[in-house]
PDB file of C-alpha atoms and ligand atoms in Angstrom:
ATOM      1  CA  UNK N 259      -5.610  -4.692 -25.944  1.00 76.00           C
ATOM      2  CA  UNK N 260      -8.404  -4.151 -23.434  1.00 88.00           C
ATOM      3  CA  UNK N 261      -8.507  -2.366 -20.331  1.00 87.00           C
ATOM      4  CA  UNK N 262      -8.046  -5.699 -18.359  1.00 90.00           C
ATOM      5  CA  UNK N 263      -4.974  -6.763 -19.939  1.00 92.00           C
ATOM      6  CA  UNK N 264      -3.718  -2.903 -19.756  1.00 94.00           C
ATOM      7  CA  UNK N 265      -4.426  -3.025 -16.066  1.00 96.00           C
ATOM      8  CA  UNK N 266      -3.159  -6.658 -15.820  1.00 95.00           C
ATOM      9  CA  UNK N 267       0.161  -5.624 -17.189  1.00 97.00           C
ATOM     10  CA  UNK N 268       0.437  -2.405 -14.992  1.00 97.00           C
ATOM     11  CA  UNK N 269       0.094  -5.328 -12.229  1.00 97.00           C
ATOM     12  CA  UNK N 270       2.608  -7.617 -13.390  1.00 97.00           C
ATOM     13  CA  UNK N 271       5.448  -4.504 -14.119  1.00 98.00           C
ATOM     14  CA  UNK N 272       4.983  -3.846 -10.407  1.00 98.00           C
ATOM     15  CA  UNK N 273       5.317  -7.220  -9.314  1.00 97.00           C
ATOM     16  CA  UNK N 274       8.578  -7.728 -11.626  1.00 97.00           C
ATOM     17  CA  UNK N 275      10.283  -4.438 -10.794  1.00 97.00           C
ATOM     18  CA  UNK N 276       8.652  -3.229  -7.537  1.00 97.00           C
ATOM     19  CA  UNK N 277       9.325   0.617  -6.914  1.00 97.00           C
ATOM     20  CA  UNK N 278      10.533   1.345  -3.029  1.00 97.00           C
ATOM     21  CA  UNK N 279      10.955  -2.360  -2.230  1.00 96.00           C
ATOM     22  CA  UNK N 280      14.029  -2.342   0.328  1.00 87.00           C
ATOM     23  CA  UNK N 281      14.323  -4.375   3.723  1.00 75.00           C
ATOM     24  CA  UNK N 282      16.622  -1.153   4.760  1.00 83.00           C
ATOM     25  CA  UNK N 283      15.128   2.182   5.155  1.00 92.00           C
ATOM     26  CA  UNK N 284      17.616   3.937   7.755  1.00 92.00           C
ATOM     27  CA  UNK N 285      16.226   6.102   9.498  1.00 95.00           C
ATOM     28  CA  UNK N 286      13.108   5.357  10.189  1.00 97.00           C
ATOM     29  CA  UNK N 287      10.076   6.120  12.411  1.00 98.00           C
ATOM     30  CA  UNK N 288       8.061   3.327  12.279  1.00 98.00           C
ATOM     31  CA  UNK N 289       7.978  -0.578  11.044  1.00 98.00           C
ATOM     32  CA  UNK N 290       4.932  -2.624  10.476  1.00 98.00           C
ATOM     33  CA  UNK N 291       4.660  -6.248  10.233  1.00 98.00           C
ATOM     34  CA  UNK N 292       1.052  -7.401   8.429  1.00 98.00           C
ATOM     35  CA  UNK N 293       0.635 -11.164   7.362  1.00 98.00           C
ATOM     36  CA  UNK N 294      -2.400 -12.578   5.483  1.00 97.00           C
ATOM     37  CA  UNK N 295      -3.006 -16.065   6.306  1.00 96.00           C
ATOM     38  CA  UNK N 296      -5.362 -16.841   4.074  1.00 93.00           C
ATOM     39  CA  UNK N 297      -3.085 -16.464   1.137  1.00 97.00           C
ATOM     40  CA  UNK N 298       0.082 -16.369   2.822  1.00 97.00           C
ATOM     41  CA  UNK N 299       1.279 -13.119   2.081  1.00 98.00           C
ATOM     42  CA  UNK N 300       3.741 -11.469   4.719  1.00 98.00           C
ATOM     43  CA  UNK N 301       4.927  -7.592   4.180  1.00 98.00           C
ATOM     44  CA  UNK N 302       7.198  -5.528   6.496  1.00 97.00           C
ATOM     45  CA  UNK N 303       6.608  -1.680   5.610  1.00 98.00           C
ATOM     46  CA  UNK N 304       9.142   1.069   6.756  1.00 98.00           C
ATOM     47  CA  UNK N 305       8.018   4.575   7.252  1.00 98.00           C
ATOM     48  CA  UNK N 306       9.776   7.978   7.910  1.00 98.00           C
ATOM     49  CA  UNK N 307       8.186  10.961   8.675  1.00 98.00           C
ATOM     50  CA  UNK N 308       8.995  14.305   7.916  1.00 98.00           C
ATOM     51  CA  UNK N 309       7.771  16.093  11.087  1.00 95.00           C
ATOM     52  CA  UNK N 310       8.925  19.325  11.410  1.00 96.00           C
ATOM     53  CA  UNK N 311       5.742  21.016  10.453  1.00 95.00           C
ATOM     54  CA  UNK N 312       4.023  19.574  13.478  1.00 91.00           C
ATOM     55  CA  UNK N 313       0.988  20.432  11.610  1.00 93.00           C
ATOM     56  CA  UNK N 314       1.442  18.403   8.784  1.00 95.00           C
ATOM     57  CA  UNK N 315       3.774  15.834   8.734  1.00 97.00           C
ATOM     58  CA  UNK N 316       4.692  14.360   5.748  1.00 98.00           C
ATOM     59  CA  UNK N 317       6.090  10.752   4.454  1.00 98.00           C
ATOM     60  CA  UNK N 318       9.413  11.543   3.627  1.00 98.00           C
ATOM     61  CA  UNK N 319       9.946   7.971   2.527  1.00 97.00           C
ATOM     62  CA  UNK N 320       8.008   4.528   2.519  1.00 98.00           C
ATOM     63  CA  UNK N 321       9.235   1.503   2.025  1.00 98.00           C
ATOM     64  CA  UNK N 322       8.511  -2.217   2.040  1.00 98.00           C
ATOM     65  CA  UNK N 323      10.162  -5.424   1.912  1.00 97.00           C
ATOM     66  CA  UNK N 324       7.976  -9.135   1.614  1.00 97.00           C
ATOM     67  CA  UNK N 325       6.746 -12.234   0.598  1.00 97.00           C
ATOM     68  CA  UNK N 326       3.394 -12.878  -1.484  1.00 97.00           C
ATOM     69  CA  UNK N 327       1.825 -13.157  -4.073  1.00 97.00           C
ATOM     70  CA  UNK N 328       1.510 -11.083  -7.085  1.00 97.00           C
ATOM     71  CA  UNK N 329      -1.118  -8.640  -6.242  1.00 97.00           C
ATOM     72  CA  UNK N 330      -0.025  -7.993  -3.001  1.00 98.00           C
ATOM     73  CA  UNK N 331       3.682  -7.076  -3.708  1.00 98.00           C
ATOM     74  CA  UNK N 332       2.265  -5.240  -6.887  1.00 98.00           C
ATOM     75  CA  UNK N 333      -0.257  -3.146  -4.648  1.00 98.00           C
ATOM     76  CA  UNK N 334       2.254  -2.320  -2.064  1.00 98.00           C
ATOM     77  CA  UNK N 335       4.927  -1.296  -4.779  1.00 98.00           C
ATOM     78  CA  UNK N 336       1.808   0.974  -6.328  1.00 98.00           C
ATOM     79  CA  UNK N 337       1.216   2.308  -2.690  1.00 98.00           C
ATOM     80  CA  UNK N 338       4.704   3.688  -2.106  1.00 98.00           C
ATOM     81  CA  UNK N 339       4.765   5.367  -5.229  1.00 98.00           C
ATOM     82  CA  UNK N 340       1.292   7.197  -4.407  1.00 98.00           C
ATOM     83  CA  UNK N 341       1.727   8.103  -0.995  1.00 98.00           C
ATOM     84  CA  UNK N 342       5.306   9.117  -0.970  1.00 97.00           C
ATOM     85  CA  UNK N 343       5.799  13.033   0.158  1.00 98.00           C
ATOM     86  CA  UNK N 344       1.921  13.226   1.109  1.00 98.00           C
ATOM     87  CA  UNK N 345       0.736  14.800   4.331  1.00 98.00           C
ATOM     88  CA  UNK N 346      -0.122  11.963   6.564  1.00 98.00           C
ATOM     89  CA  UNK N 347      -3.902  12.646   6.634  1.00 97.00           C
ATOM     90  CA  UNK N 348      -3.608  12.944   2.848  1.00 98.00           C
ATOM     91  CA  UNK N 349      -2.088   9.541   2.612  1.00 98.00           C
ATOM     92  CA  UNK N 350      -4.535   8.116   4.726  1.00 98.00           C
ATOM     93  CA  UNK N 351      -7.452   9.659   2.554  1.00 98.00           C
ATOM     94  CA  UNK N 352      -6.146   8.106  -0.396  1.00 98.00           C
ATOM     95  CA  UNK N 353      -5.850   4.722   1.348  1.00 98.00           C
ATOM     96  CA  UNK N 354      -9.691   4.941   1.823  1.00 98.00           C
ATOM     97  CA  UNK N 355     -10.366   5.791  -1.695  1.00 98.00           C
ATOM     98  CA  UNK N 356      -8.575   2.579  -2.682  1.00 98.00           C
ATOM     99  CA  UNK N 357     -10.119   0.681  -0.111  1.00 98.00           C
ATOM    100  CA  UNK N 358     -13.393   1.783  -1.058  1.00 98.00           C
ATOM    101  CA  UNK N 359     -12.539   0.632  -4.582  1.00 98.00           C
ATOM    102  CA  UNK N 360     -11.615  -2.892  -3.679  1.00 97.00           C
ATOM    103  CA  UNK N 361     -15.007  -2.927  -2.127  1.00 97.00           C
ATOM    104  CA  UNK N 362     -16.532  -1.730  -5.422  1.00 95.00           C
ATOM    105  CA  UNK N 363     -17.772   1.418  -3.953  1.00 96.00           C
ATOM    106  CA  UNK N 364     -16.406   3.542  -6.717  1.00 95.00           C
ATOM    107  CA  UNK N 365     -13.247   5.264  -7.503  1.00 96.00           C
ATOM    108  CA  UNK N 366     -12.548   8.549  -5.755  1.00 97.00           C
ATOM    109  CA  UNK N 367      -9.515  10.505  -6.184  1.00 98.00           C
ATOM    110  CA  UNK N 368      -8.731   8.544  -9.502  1.00 97.00           C
ATOM    111  CA  UNK N 369      -5.433  10.882 -10.501  1.00 98.00           C
ATOM    112  CA  UNK N 370      -3.717  10.404  -7.185  1.00 98.00           C
ATOM    113  CA  UNK N 371      -3.846   6.443  -7.190  1.00 98.00           C
ATOM    114  CA  UNK N 372      -1.879   6.320 -10.102  1.00 98.00           C
ATOM    115  CA  UNK N 373      -1.242   2.925 -11.337  1.00 98.00           C
ATOM    116  CA  UNK N 374      -3.539   1.953  -8.296  1.00 98.00           C
ATOM    117  CA  UNK N 375      -6.502   1.617 -10.532  1.00 97.00           C
ATOM    118  CA  UNK N 376      -5.219  -1.051 -11.777  1.00 97.00           C
ATOM    119  CA  UNK N 377      -6.730  -3.065  -9.317  1.00 98.00           C
ATOM    120  CA  UNK N 378      -9.884  -1.868  -9.384  1.00 96.00           C
ATOM    121  CA  UNK N 379     -11.072  -5.284 -11.096  1.00 94.00           C
ATOM    122  CA  UNK N 380      -9.824  -7.020  -7.826  1.00 95.00           C
ATOM    123  CA  UNK N 381     -13.310  -6.513  -6.137  1.00 95.00           C
ATOM    124  CA  UNK N 382     -14.391  -9.139  -8.171  1.00 93.00           C
ATOM    125  CA  UNK N 383     -12.642 -11.415  -6.605  1.00 93.00           C
ATOM    126  CA  UNK N 384     -13.222 -11.199  -2.715  1.00 90.00           C
ATOM    127  CA  UNK N 385     -10.532 -13.655  -2.162  1.00 90.00           C
ATOM    128  CA  UNK N 386      -8.015 -11.165  -3.295  1.00 96.00           C
ATOM    129  CA  UNK N 387      -9.181  -8.342  -1.507  1.00 97.00           C
ATOM    130  CA  UNK N 388      -7.329  -9.159   1.148  1.00 97.00           C
ATOM    131  CA  UNK N 389      -3.965  -9.219  -0.787  1.00 98.00           C
ATOM    132  CA  UNK N 390      -4.762  -6.094  -2.753  1.00 98.00           C
ATOM    133  CA  UNK N 391      -5.327  -3.892   0.582  1.00 98.00           C
ATOM    134  CA  UNK N 392      -2.054  -5.621   2.376  1.00 98.00           C
ATOM    135  CA  UNK N 393       0.169  -2.592   2.082  1.00 98.00           C
ATOM    136  CA  UNK N 394      -2.348   0.055   2.453  1.00 98.00           C
ATOM    137  CA  UNK N 395      -3.659  -1.170   5.241  1.00 98.00           C
ATOM    138  CA  UNK N 396       0.217  -1.412   6.393  1.00 98.00           C
ATOM    139  CA  UNK N 397       0.478   2.100   5.739  1.00 98.00           C
ATOM    140  CA  UNK N 398      -2.500   3.306   7.591  1.00 98.00           C
ATOM    141  CA  UNK N 399      -1.513   1.263  10.651  1.00 98.00           C
ATOM    142  CA  UNK N 400       1.751   2.316  10.274  1.00 98.00           C
ATOM    143  CA  UNK N 401       0.917   6.469  10.281  1.00 98.00           C
ATOM    144  CA  UNK N 402      -1.274   6.041  13.128  1.00 97.00           C
ATOM    145  CA  UNK N 403       1.382   3.865  15.358  1.00 98.00           C
ATOM    146  CA  UNK N 404       3.558   6.817  14.709  1.00 97.00           C
ATOM    147  CA  UNK N 405       0.656   9.380  15.453  1.00 96.00           C
ATOM    148  CA  UNK N 406       0.743   7.654  18.889  1.00 96.00           C
ATOM    149  CA  UNK N 407       4.310   7.761  19.467  1.00 96.00           C
ATOM    150  CA  UNK N 408       5.028   4.101  18.774  1.00 95.00           C
ATOM    151  CA  UNK N 409       7.597   2.470  16.447  1.00 94.00           C
ATOM    152  CA  UNK N 410       6.662  -1.058  15.382  1.00 93.00           C
ATOM    153  CA  UNK N 411       3.310  -3.001  15.073  1.00 94.00           C
ATOM    154  CA  UNK N 412       2.390  -6.582  13.989  1.00 95.00           C
ATOM    155  CA  UNK N 413      -0.865  -7.381  12.737  1.00 95.00           C
ATOM    156  CA  UNK N 414      -2.632 -10.532  11.143  1.00 95.00           C
ATOM    157  CA  UNK N 415      -5.512  -9.814   8.762  1.00 93.00           C
ATOM    158  CA  UNK N 416      -7.532 -12.872   9.225  1.00 83.00           C
TER     159      UNK N 416
HETATM  160 ZN1  LIG T 525      -2.008 -12.456  -1.802  1.00 96.21          ZN
END
């Protein structure tokens, strides 16, 4: 089995058996809705933040719900596993590492990305990059919305 085949298997596994996919996360602090009209991907992302240590708020829970292509839904599933339990600043840094990887700028924090490394080949297909980034950009938006004291946000990526 080639590495490309292995990565495809990982992506399909997350698509068929998504992690942390649930329309409900109660209570949650922030709900964001992100869409990618180019492909028709729609994503709701809810986060719950443990702010008991004000100096280091932590992602206590992350859940997504959506309707979209296999790349977008699998990537969101991978994202929830990679960032749960991380501090917001750390999770933001990890999302940035994923974004740079999708733009062909090398792989940082490979071990922390977990199954996220399987998406590196998507960089070769620019039309699919937005699909792979949807969940991660929603996460970044949800965290900054939390930091700004907001509770809901809608973003269209076009
Ligand atoms: Zn898509």
